Amino acid sequence: NYLRRDMSMMTLSQFTELLGWASILNFGMLMFASLMLMLMKPYITSIHSKMFSIPENELTTIYFNYLANYKILTFVFIVMPYLALKIMGQ
């Protein structure tokens, strides 16, 4: 029973690798969302405006806030801990 618990624990090295991959995936998602908004903005705003009853002119601000918050959260909770662990040598 004790061995089984130890084998399932994650090492700092594994956690560092997890944060590295999470950084890549989150930045990929951020790039994808930004690209889709740039390329398909009229279509997306039309759909979201109808779905959520939000005027189309307000959606640009909402999209910008979403992308900004996503980027900040990614940096604070994924990239910075990853860099800290890399600096520590993990």
mmCIF file of N, CA, C and O in Angstrom:
data_model
loop_
_atom_site.group_PDB
_atom_site.id
_atom_site.type_symbol
_atom_site.label_atom_id
_atom_site.label_comp_id
_atom_site.label_asym_id
_atom_site.label_seq_id
_atom_site.Cartn_x
_atom_site.Cartn_y
_atom_site.Cartn_z
ATOM 1 N N ASN A 1 0.821 -1.186 0.000
ATOM 2 C CA ASN A 1 0.000 0.000 0.000
ATOM 3 C C ASN A 1 0.873 1.260 0.000
ATOM 4 O O ASN A 1 0.598 2.196 -0.732
ATOM 5 N N TYR A 2 1.916 1.308 0.812
ATOM 6 C CA TYR A 2 2.813 2.455 0.862
ATOM 7 C C TYR A 2 3.545 2.628 -0.463
ATOM 8 O O TYR A 2 3.686 3.728 -0.979
ATOM 9 N N LEU A 3 4.015 1.533 -1.050
ATOM 10 C CA LEU A 3 4.708 1.610 -2.333
ATOM 11 C C LEU A 3 3.790 2.121 -3.437
ATOM 12 O O LEU A 3 4.200 2.892 -4.286
ATOM 13 N N ARG A 4 2.569 1.703 -3.409
ATOM 14 C CA ARG A 4 1.627 2.111 -4.446
ATOM 15 C C ARG A 4 1.432 3.635 -4.420
ATOM 16 O O ARG A 4 1.383 4.271 -5.449
ATOM 17 N N ARG A 5 1.359 4.237 -3.248
ATOM 18 C CA ARG A 5 1.219 5.688 -3.148
ATOM 19 C C ARG A 5 2.459 6.397 -3.661
ATOM 20 O O ARG A 5 2.369 7.398 -4.345
ATOM 21 N N ASP A 6 3.646 5.915 -3.327
ATOM 22 C CA ASP A 6 4.878 6.553 -3.787
ATOM 23 C C ASP A 6 5.033 6.480 -5.291
ATOM 24 O O ASP A 6 5.533 7.395 -5.913
ATOM 25 N N MET A 7 4.602 5.385 -5.889
ATOM 26 C CA MET A 7 4.753 5.216 -7.325
ATOM 27 C C MET A 7 3.829 6.153 -8.097
ATOM 28 O O MET A 7 4.113 6.506 -9.226
ATOM 29 N N SER A 8 2.745 6.573 -7.493
ATOM 30 C CA SER A 8 1.803 7.435 -8.193
ATOM 31 C C SER A 8 2.119 8.918 -8.019
ATOM 32 O O SER A 8 1.494 9.743 -8.656
ATOM 33 N N MET A 9 3.074 9.253 -7.167
ATOM 34 C CA MET A 9 3.412 10.658 -6.958
ATOM 35 C C MET A 9 4.270 11.176 -8.111
ATOM 36 O O MET A 9 5.057 10.448 -8.693
ATOM 37 N N MET A 10 4.100 12.436 -8.402
ATOM 38 C CA MET A 10 4.838 13.062 -9.490
ATOM 39 C C MET A 10 6.103 13.706 -8.938
ATOM 40 O O MET A 10 6.067 14.391 -7.920
ATOM 41 N N THR A 11 7.203 13.519 -9.642
ATOM 42 C CA THR A 11 8.456 14.149 -9.237
ATOM 43 C C THR A 11 8.472 15.591 -9.742
ATOM 44 O O THR A 11 7.681 15.980 -10.603
ATOM 45 N N LEU A 12 9.392 16.396 -9.198
ATOM 46 C CA LEU A 12 9.528 17.778 -9.667
ATOM 47 C C LEU A 12 9.908 17.825 -11.140
ATOM 48 O O LEU A 12 9.462 18.703 -11.877
ATOM 49 N N SER A 13 10.715 16.890 -11.567
ATOM 50 C CA SER A 13 11.099 16.828 -12.982
ATOM 51 C C SER A 13 9.876 16.565 -13.865
ATOM 52 O O SER A 13 9.715 17.197 -14.913
ATOM 53 N N GLN A 14 9.038 15.639 -13.451
ATOM 54 C CA GLN A 14 7.822 15.357 -14.215
ATOM 55 C C GLN A 14 6.874 16.552 -14.200
ATOM 56 O O GLN A 14 6.243 16.870 -15.210
ATOM 57 N N PHE A 15 6.770 17.225 -13.056
ATOM 58 C CA PHE A 15 5.907 18.396 -12.949
ATOM 59 C C PHE A 15 6.415 19.522 -13.847
ATOM 60 O O PHE A 15 5.628 20.214 -14.505
ATOM 61 N N THR A 16 7.739 19.695 -13.906
ATOM 62 C CA THR A 16 8.334 20.700 -14.782
ATOM 63 C C THR A 16 8.004 20.389 -16.239
ATOM 64 O O THR A 16 7.630 21.284 -17.009
ATOM 65 N N GLU A 17 8.120 19.130 -16.602
ATOM 66 C CA GLU A 17 7.788 18.729 -17.975
ATOM 67 C C GLU A 17 6.308 18.960 -18.269
ATOM 68 O O GLU A 17 5.942 19.431 -19.349
ATOM 69 N N LEU A 18 5.448 18.650 -17.307
ATOM 70 C CA LEU A 18 4.015 18.890 -17.460
ATOM 71 C C LEU A 18 3.738 20.374 -17.703
ATOM 72 O O LEU A 18 2.975 20.732 -18.609
ATOM 73 N N LEU A 19 4.367 21.247 -16.914
ATOM 74 C CA LEU A 19 4.167 22.683 -17.091
ATOM 75 C C LEU A 19 4.699 23.163 -18.439
ATOM 76 O O LEU A 19 4.119 24.053 -19.066
ATOM 77 N N GLY A 20 5.790 22.567 -18.898
ATOM 78 C CA GLY A 20 6.333 22.922 -20.216
ATOM 79 C C GLY A 20 5.353 22.589 -21.328
ATOM 80 O O GLY A 20 5.090 23.412 -22.209
ATOM 81 N N TRP A 21 4.794 21.382 -21.290
ATOM 82 C CA TRP A 21 3.809 20.991 -22.303
ATOM 83 C C TRP A 21 2.528 21.801 -22.167
ATOM 84 O O TRP A 21 1.917 22.190 -23.171
ATOM 85 N N ALA A 22 2.124 22.089 -20.943
ATOM 86 C CA ALA A 22 0.921 22.908 -20.738
ATOM 87 C C ALA A 22 1.134 24.315 -21.300
ATOM 88 O O ALA A 22 0.209 24.901 -21.869
ATOM 89 N N SER A 23 2.351 24.855 -21.170
ATOM 90 C CA SER A 23 2.659 26.165 -21.746
ATOM 91 C C SER A 23 2.502 26.141 -23.256
ATOM 92 O O SER A 23 1.880 27.031 -23.846
ATOM 93 N N ILE A 24 3.059 25.122 -23.879
ATOM 94 C CA ILE A 24 2.975 24.997 -25.334
ATOM 95 C C ILE A 24 1.520 24.874 -25.777
ATOM 96 O O ILE A 24 1.084 25.554 -26.716
ATOM 97 N N LEU A 25 0.762 24.016 -25.108
ATOM 98 C CA LEU A 25 -0.639 23.815 -25.489
ATOM 99 C C LEU A 25 -1.480 25.072 -25.266
ATOM 100 O O LEU A 25 -2.323 25.426 -26.108
ATOM 101 N N ASN A 26 -1.251 25.770 -24.154
ATOM 102 C CA ASN A 26 -2.015 26.990 -23.883
ATOM 103 C C ASN A 26 -1.672 28.100 -24.866
ATOM 104 O O ASN A 26 -2.558 28.829 -25.304
ATOM 105 N N PHE A 27 -0.400 28.246 -25.219
ATOM 106 C CA PHE A 27 -0.053 29.254 -26.216
ATOM 107 C C PHE A 27 -0.581 28.868 -27.595
ATOM 108 O O PHE A 27 -0.975 29.735 -28.379
ATOM 109 N N GLY A 28 -0.615 27.579 -27.881
ATOM 110 C CA GLY A 28 -1.234 27.126 -29.130
ATOM 111 C C GLY A 28 -2.705 27.491 -29.173
ATOM 112 O O GLY A 28 -3.215 27.976 -30.192
ATOM 113 N N MET A 29 -3.394 27.275 -28.071
ATOM 114 C CA MET A 29 -4.814 27.629 -27.984
ATOM 115 C C MET A 29 -5.008 29.136 -28.108
ATOM 116 O O MET A 29 -5.932 29.596 -28.790
ATOM 117 N N LEU A 30 -4.149 29.917 -27.480
ATOM 118 C CA LEU A 30 -4.219 31.371 -27.572
ATOM 119 C C LEU A 30 -4.007 31.834 -29.013
ATOM 120 O O LEU A 30 -4.745 32.687 -29.515
ATOM 121 N N MET A 31 -3.035 31.246 -29.691
ATOM 122 C CA MET A 31 -2.772 31.595 -31.090
ATOM 123 C C MET A 31 -3.951 31.205 -31.979
ATOM 124 O O MET A 31 -4.354 31.968 -32.863
ATOM 125 N N PHE A 32 -4.487 30.015 -31.749
ATOM 126 C CA PHE A 32 -5.629 29.550 -32.539
ATOM 127 C C PHE A 32 -6.834 30.472 -32.356
ATOM 128 O O PHE A 32 -7.463 30.881 -33.341
ATOM 129 N N ALA A 33 -7.146 30.811 -31.120
ATOM 130 C CA ALA A 33 -8.293 31.686 -30.846
ATOM 131 C C ALA A 33 -8.070 33.067 -31.458
ATOM 132 O O ALA A 33 -8.997 33.640 -32.053
ATOM 133 N N SER A 34 -6.863 33.591 -31.347
ATOM 134 C CA SER A 34 -6.558 34.903 -31.931
ATOM 135 C C SER A 34 -6.681 34.867 -33.450
ATOM 136 O O SER A 34 -7.256 35.775 -34.063
ATOM 137 N N LEU A 35 -6.152 33.830 -34.054
ATOM 138 C CA LEU A 35 -6.207 33.684 -35.505
ATOM 139 C C LEU A 35 -7.648 33.552 -35.993
ATOM 140 O O LEU A 35 -8.048 34.190 -36.975
ATOM 141 N N MET A 36 -8.445 32.749 -35.290
ATOM 142 C CA MET A 36 -9.849 32.585 -35.681
ATOM 143 C C MET A 36 -10.608 33.901 -35.569
ATOM 144 O O MET A 36 -11.421 34.227 -36.436
ATOM 145 N N LEU A 37 -10.320 34.669 -34.519
ATOM 146 C CA LEU A 37 -10.989 35.964 -34.367
ATOM 147 C C LEU A 37 -10.557 36.950 -35.456
ATOM 148 O O LEU A 37 -11.362 37.738 -35.935
ATOM 149 N N MET A 38 -9.301 36.893 -35.857
ATOM 150 C CA MET A 38 -8.837 37.795 -36.909
ATOM 151 C C MET A 38 -9.419 37.414 -38.265
ATOM 152 O O MET A 38 -9.835 38.280 -39.039
ATOM 153 N N LEU A 39 -9.445 36.127 -38.557
ATOM 154 C CA LEU A 39 -9.867 35.682 -39.884
ATOM 155 C C LEU A 39 -11.374 35.584 -40.054
ATOM 156 O O LEU A 39 -11.889 35.754 -41.153
ATOM 157 N N MET A 40 -12.076 35.279 -38.972
ATOM 158 C CA MET A 40 -13.513 35.005 -39.072
ATOM 159 C C MET A 40 -14.356 35.922 -38.195
ATOM 160 O O MET A 40 -15.443 35.547 -37.778
ATOM 161 N N LYS A 41 -13.858 37.107 -37.923
ATOM 162 C CA LYS A 41 -14.535 37.997 -36.982
ATOM 163 C C LYS A 41 -16.001 38.282 -37.338
ATOM 164 O O LYS A 41 -16.869 38.166 -36.474
ATOM 165 N N PRO A 42 -16.332 38.638 -38.584
ATOM 166 C CA PRO A 42 -17.754 38.925 -38.877
ATOM 167 C C PRO A 42 -18.668 37.722 -38.624
ATOM 168 O O PRO A 42 -19.758 37.869 -38.056
ATOM 169 N N TYR A 43 -18.220 36.555 -39.015
ATOM 170 C CA TYR A 43 -19.021 35.346 -38.831
ATOM 171 C C TYR A 43 -19.179 35.007 -37.345
ATOM 172 O O TYR A 43 -20.284 34.722 -36.868
ATOM 173 N N ILE A 44 -18.078 35.074 -36.603
ATOM 174 C CA ILE A 44 -18.099 34.727 -35.175
ATOM 175 C C ILE A 44 -18.930 35.732 -34.379
ATOM 176 O O ILE A 44 -19.728 35.345 -33.520
ATOM 177 N N THR A 45 -18.746 37.022 -34.654
ATOM 178 C CA THR A 45 -19.525 38.021 -33.917
ATOM 179 C C THR A 45 -21.012 37.895 -34.213
ATOM 180 O O THR A 45 -21.833 38.101 -33.325
ATOM 181 N N SER A 46 -21.338 37.553 -35.441
ATOM 182 C CA SER A 46 -22.750 37.367 -35.791
ATOM 183 C C SER A 46 -23.368 36.221 -34.984
ATOM 184 O O SER A 46 -24.457 36.354 -34.421
ATOM 185 N N ILE A 47 -22.652 35.103 -34.904
ATOM 186 C CA ILE A 47 -23.143 33.939 -34.155
ATOM 187 C C ILE A 47 -23.269 34.264 -32.668
ATOM 188 O O ILE A 47 -24.299 34.015 -32.047
ATOM 189 N N HIS A 48 -22.207 34.823 -32.085
ATOM 190 C CA HIS A 48 -22.216 35.117 -30.655
ATOM 191 C C HIS A 48 -23.250 36.184 -30.301
ATOM 192 O O HIS A 48 -23.863 36.128 -29.234
ATOM 193 N N SER A 49 -23.423 37.138 -31.172
ATOM 194 C CA SER A 49 -24.420 38.185 -30.936
ATOM 195 C C SER A 49 -25.820 37.586 -30.852
ATOM 196 O O SER A 49 -26.611 37.950 -29.983
ATOM 197 N N LYS A 50 -26.108 36.659 -31.742
ATOM 198 C CA LYS A 50 -27.424 36.011 -31.734
ATOM 199 C C LYS A 50 -27.573 35.042 -30.558
ATOM 200 O O LYS A 50 -28.636 34.970 -29.939
ATOM 201 N N MET A 51 -26.518 34.305 -30.253
ATOM 202 C CA MET A 51 -26.587 33.306 -29.181
ATOM 203 C C MET A 51 -26.778 33.935 -27.813
ATOM 204 O O MET A 51 -27.535 33.427 -26.982
ATOM 205 N N PHE A 52 -26.065 35.030 -27.541
ATOM 206 C CA PHE A 52 -26.032 35.608 -26.203
ATOM 207 C C PHE A 52 -26.717 36.960 -26.098
ATOM 208 O O PHE A 52 -26.625 37.621 -25.060
ATOM 209 N N SER A 53 -27.346 37.410 -27.166
ATOM 210 C CA SER A 53 -28.049 38.706 -27.193
ATOM 211 C C SER A 53 -27.139 39.861 -26.763
ATOM 212 O O SER A 53 -27.496 40.689 -25.930
ATOM 213 N N ILE A 54 -25.952 39.887 -27.342
ATOM 214 C CA ILE A 54 -24.983 40.953 -27.077
ATOM 215 C C ILE A 54 -24.794 41.726 -28.381
ATOM 216 O O ILE A 54 -24.606 41.118 -29.432
ATOM 217 N N PRO A 55 -24.851 43.053 -28.321
ATOM 218 C CA PRO A 55 -24.612 43.827 -29.548
ATOM 219 C C PRO A 55 -23.232 43.520 -30.137
ATOM 220 O O PRO A 55 -22.250 43.348 -29.397
ATOM 221 N N GLU A 56 -23.160 43.439 -31.465
ATOM 222 C CA GLU A 56 -21.902 43.066 -32.122
ATOM 223 C C GLU A 56 -20.759 44.019 -31.804
ATOM 224 O O GLU A 56 -19.605 43.594 -31.718
ATOM 225 N N ASN A 57 -21.050 45.311 -31.615
ATOM 226 C CA ASN A 57 -19.967 46.270 -31.331
ATOM 227 C C ASN A 57 -19.352 46.060 -29.945
ATOM 228 O O ASN A 57 -18.231 46.476 -29.699
ATOM 229 N N GLU A 58 -20.058 45.416 -29.029
ATOM 230 C CA GLU A 58 -19.500 45.130 -27.693
ATOM 231 C C GLU A 58 -18.640 43.863 -27.690
ATOM 232 O O GLU A 58 -17.815 43.672 -26.800
ATOM 233 N N LEU A 59 -18.836 43.009 -28.661
ATOM 234 C CA LEU A 59 -18.126 41.734 -28.678
ATOM 235 C C LEU A 59 -16.620 41.899 -28.868
ATOM 236 O O LEU A 59 -15.847 41.112 -28.333
ATOM 237 N N THR A 60 -16.188 42.908 -29.602
ATOM 238 C CA THR A 60 -14.754 43.125 -29.791
ATOM 239 C C THR A 60 -14.061 43.335 -28.447
ATOM 240 O O THR A 60 -13.004 42.758 -28.187
ATOM 241 N N THR A 61 -14.656 44.130 -27.585
ATOM 242 C CA THR A 61 -14.097 44.360 -26.247
ATOM 243 C C THR A 61 -14.117 43.075 -25.430
ATOM 244 O O THR A 61 -13.143 42.760 -24.730
ATOM 245 N N ILE A 62 -15.185 42.321 -25.532
ATOM 246 C CA ILE A 62 -15.286 41.062 -24.796
ATOM 247 C C ILE A 62 -14.223 40.072 -25.278
ATOM 248 O O ILE A 62 -13.567 39.412 -24.466
ATOM 249 N N TYR A 63 -14.025 39.977 -26.589
ATOM 250 C CA TYR A 63 -12.990 39.088 -27.135
ATOM 251 C C TYR A 63 -11.608 39.500 -26.674
ATOM 252 O O TYR A 63 -10.784 38.664 -26.295
ATOM 253 N N PHE A 64 -11.344 40.812 -26.705
ATOM 254 C CA PHE A 64 -10.041 41.304 -26.279
ATOM 255 C C PHE A 64 -9.799 40.983 -24.801
ATOM 256 O O PHE A 64 -8.711 40.534 -24.429
ATOM 257 N N ASN A 65 -10.800 41.209 -23.961
ATOM 258 C CA ASN A 65 -10.669 40.896 -22.529
ATOM 259 C C ASN A 65 -10.438 39.414 -22.305
ATOM 260 O O ASN A 65 -9.629 39.023 -21.456
ATOM 261 N N TYR A 66 -11.147 38.573 -23.059
ATOM 262 C CA TYR A 66 -10.969 37.119 -22.944
ATOM 263 C C TYR A 66 -9.529 36.732 -23.271
ATOM 264 O O TYR A 66 -8.880 36.010 -22.505
ATOM 265 N N LEU A 67 -9.023 37.201 -24.402
ATOM 266 C CA LEU A 67 -7.663 36.847 -24.807
ATOM 267 C C LEU A 67 -6.624 37.394 -23.833
ATOM 268 O O LEU A 67 -5.655 36.707 -23.505
ATOM 269 N N ALA A 68 -6.835 38.618 -23.350
ATOM 270 C CA ALA A 68 -5.896 39.203 -22.392
ATOM 271 C C ALA A 68 -5.884 38.415 -21.086
ATOM 272 O O ALA A 68 -4.811 38.099 -20.548
ATOM 273 N N ASN A 69 -7.053 38.077 -20.574
ATOM 274 C CA ASN A 69 -7.129 37.304 -19.327
ATOM 275 C C ASN A 69 -6.544 35.913 -19.492
ATOM 276 O O ASN A 69 -5.853 35.414 -18.596
ATOM 277 N N TYR A 70 -6.809 35.276 -20.623
ATOM 278 C CA TYR A 70 -6.264 33.940 -20.884
ATOM 279 C C TYR A 70 -4.739 33.983 -20.901
ATOM 280 O O TYR A 70 -4.070 33.128 -20.324
ATOM 281 N N LYS A 71 -4.197 35.017 -21.544
ATOM 282 C CA LYS A 71 -2.743 35.157 -21.616
ATOM 283 C C LYS A 71 -2.146 35.403 -20.233
ATOM 284 O O LYS A 71 -1.138 34.791 -19.858
ATOM 285 N N ILE A 72 -2.756 36.276 -19.456
ATOM 286 C CA ILE A 72 -2.247 36.572 -18.111
ATOM 287 C C ILE A 72 -2.290 35.329 -17.230
ATOM 288 O O ILE A 72 -1.314 35.012 -16.538
ATOM 289 N N LEU A 73 -3.408 34.601 -17.253
ATOM 290 C CA LEU A 73 -3.524 33.388 -16.435
ATOM 291 C C LEU A 73 -2.517 32.326 -16.862
ATOM 292 O O LEU A 73 -1.942 31.627 -16.020
ATOM 293 N N THR A 74 -2.286 32.210 -18.170
ATOM 294 C CA THR A 74 -1.299 31.252 -18.658
ATOM 295 C C THR A 74 0.090 31.612 -18.155
ATOM 296 O O THR A 74 0.842 30.750 -17.698
ATOM 297 N N PHE A 75 0.433 32.894 -18.225
ATOM 298 C CA PHE A 75 1.746 33.322 -17.734
ATOM 299 C C PHE A 75 1.887 33.101 -16.238
ATOM 300 O O PHE A 75 2.893 32.561 -15.777
ATOM 301 N N VAL A 76 0.898 33.519 -15.466
ATOM 302 C CA VAL A 76 1.012 33.469 -14.007
ATOM 303 C C VAL A 76 1.020 32.040 -13.478
ATOM 304 O O VAL A 76 1.834 31.705 -12.616
ATOM 305 N N PHE A 77 0.133 31.197 -13.991
ATOM 306 C CA PHE A 77 -0.031 29.873 -13.394
ATOM 307 C C PHE A 77 0.691 28.744 -14.124
ATOM 308 O O PHE A 77 0.781 27.636 -13.586
ATOM 309 N N ILE A 78 1.217 28.992 -15.321
ATOM 310 C CA ILE A 78 1.890 27.916 -16.043
ATOM 311 C C ILE A 78 3.315 28.299 -16.436
ATOM 312 O O ILE A 78 4.265 27.600 -16.111
ATOM 313 N N VAL A 79 3.479 29.416 -17.137
ATOM 314 C CA VAL A 79 4.805 29.778 -17.653
ATOM 315 C C VAL A 79 5.755 30.179 -16.528
ATOM 316 O O VAL A 79 6.898 29.706 -16.488
ATOM 317 N N MET A 80 5.312 31.030 -15.613
ATOM 318 C CA MET A 80 6.200 31.477 -14.536
ATOM 319 C C MET A 80 6.635 30.326 -13.613
ATOM 320 O O MET A 80 7.824 30.223 -13.301
ATOM 321 N N PRO A 81 5.715 29.449 -13.172
ATOM 322 C CA PRO A 81 6.190 28.302 -12.385
ATOM 323 C C PRO A 81 7.150 27.408 -13.170
ATOM 324 O O PRO A 81 8.134 26.905 -12.615
ATOM 325 N N TYR A 82 6.892 27.244 -14.458
ATOM 326 C CA TYR A 82 7.795 26.445 -15.302
ATOM 327 C C TYR A 82 9.185 27.074 -15.335
ATOM 328 O O TYR A 82 10.195 26.388 -15.138
ATOM 329 N N LEU A 83 9.237 28.390 -15.574
ATOM 330 C CA LEU A 83 10.536 29.063 -15.617
ATOM 331 C C LEU A 83 11.241 29.015 -14.255
ATOM 332 O O LEU A 83 12.462 28.837 -14.206
ATOM 333 N N ALA A 84 10.493 29.169 -13.191
ATOM 334 C CA ALA A 84 11.089 29.093 -11.849
ATOM 335 C C ALA A 84 11.706 27.715 -11.604
ATOM 336 O O ALA A 84 12.828 27.613 -11.086
ATOM 337 N N LEU A 85 10.997 26.675 -11.987
ATOM 338 C CA LEU A 85 11.539 25.326 -11.816
ATOM 339 C C LEU A 85 12.744 25.081 -12.720
ATOM 340 O O LEU A 85 13.707 24.411 -12.325
ATOM 341 N N LYS A 86 12.728 25.642 -13.918
ATOM 342 C CA LYS A 86 13.882 25.500 -14.818
ATOM 343 C C LYS A 86 15.092 26.218 -14.256
ATOM 344 O O LYS A 86 16.217 25.722 -14.334
ATOM 345 N N ILE A 87 14.869 27.408 -13.694
ATOM 346 C CA ILE A 87 15.976 28.163 -13.093
ATOM 347 C C ILE A 87 16.553 27.407 -11.903
ATOM 348 O O ILE A 87 17.768 27.385 -11.688
ATOM 349 N N MET A 88 15.676 26.748 -11.147
ATOM 350 C CA MET A 88 16.126 25.960 -9.985
ATOM 351 C C MET A 88 16.867 24.700 -10.423
ATOM 352 O O MET A 88 17.514 24.052 -9.605
ATOM 353 N N GLY A 89 16.765 24.349 -11.685
ATOM 354 C CA GLY A 89 17.488 23.176 -12.190
ATOM 355 C C GLY A 89 16.694 21.903 -12.168
ATOM 356 O O GLY A 89 17.238 20.808 -12.152
ATOM 357 N N GLN A 90 15.391 21.994 -12.172
ATOM 358 C CA GLN A 90 14.544 20.790 -12.145
ATOM 359 C C GLN A 90 14.190 20.376 -13.545
ATOM 360 O O GLN A 90 13.585 20.939 -14.293
#
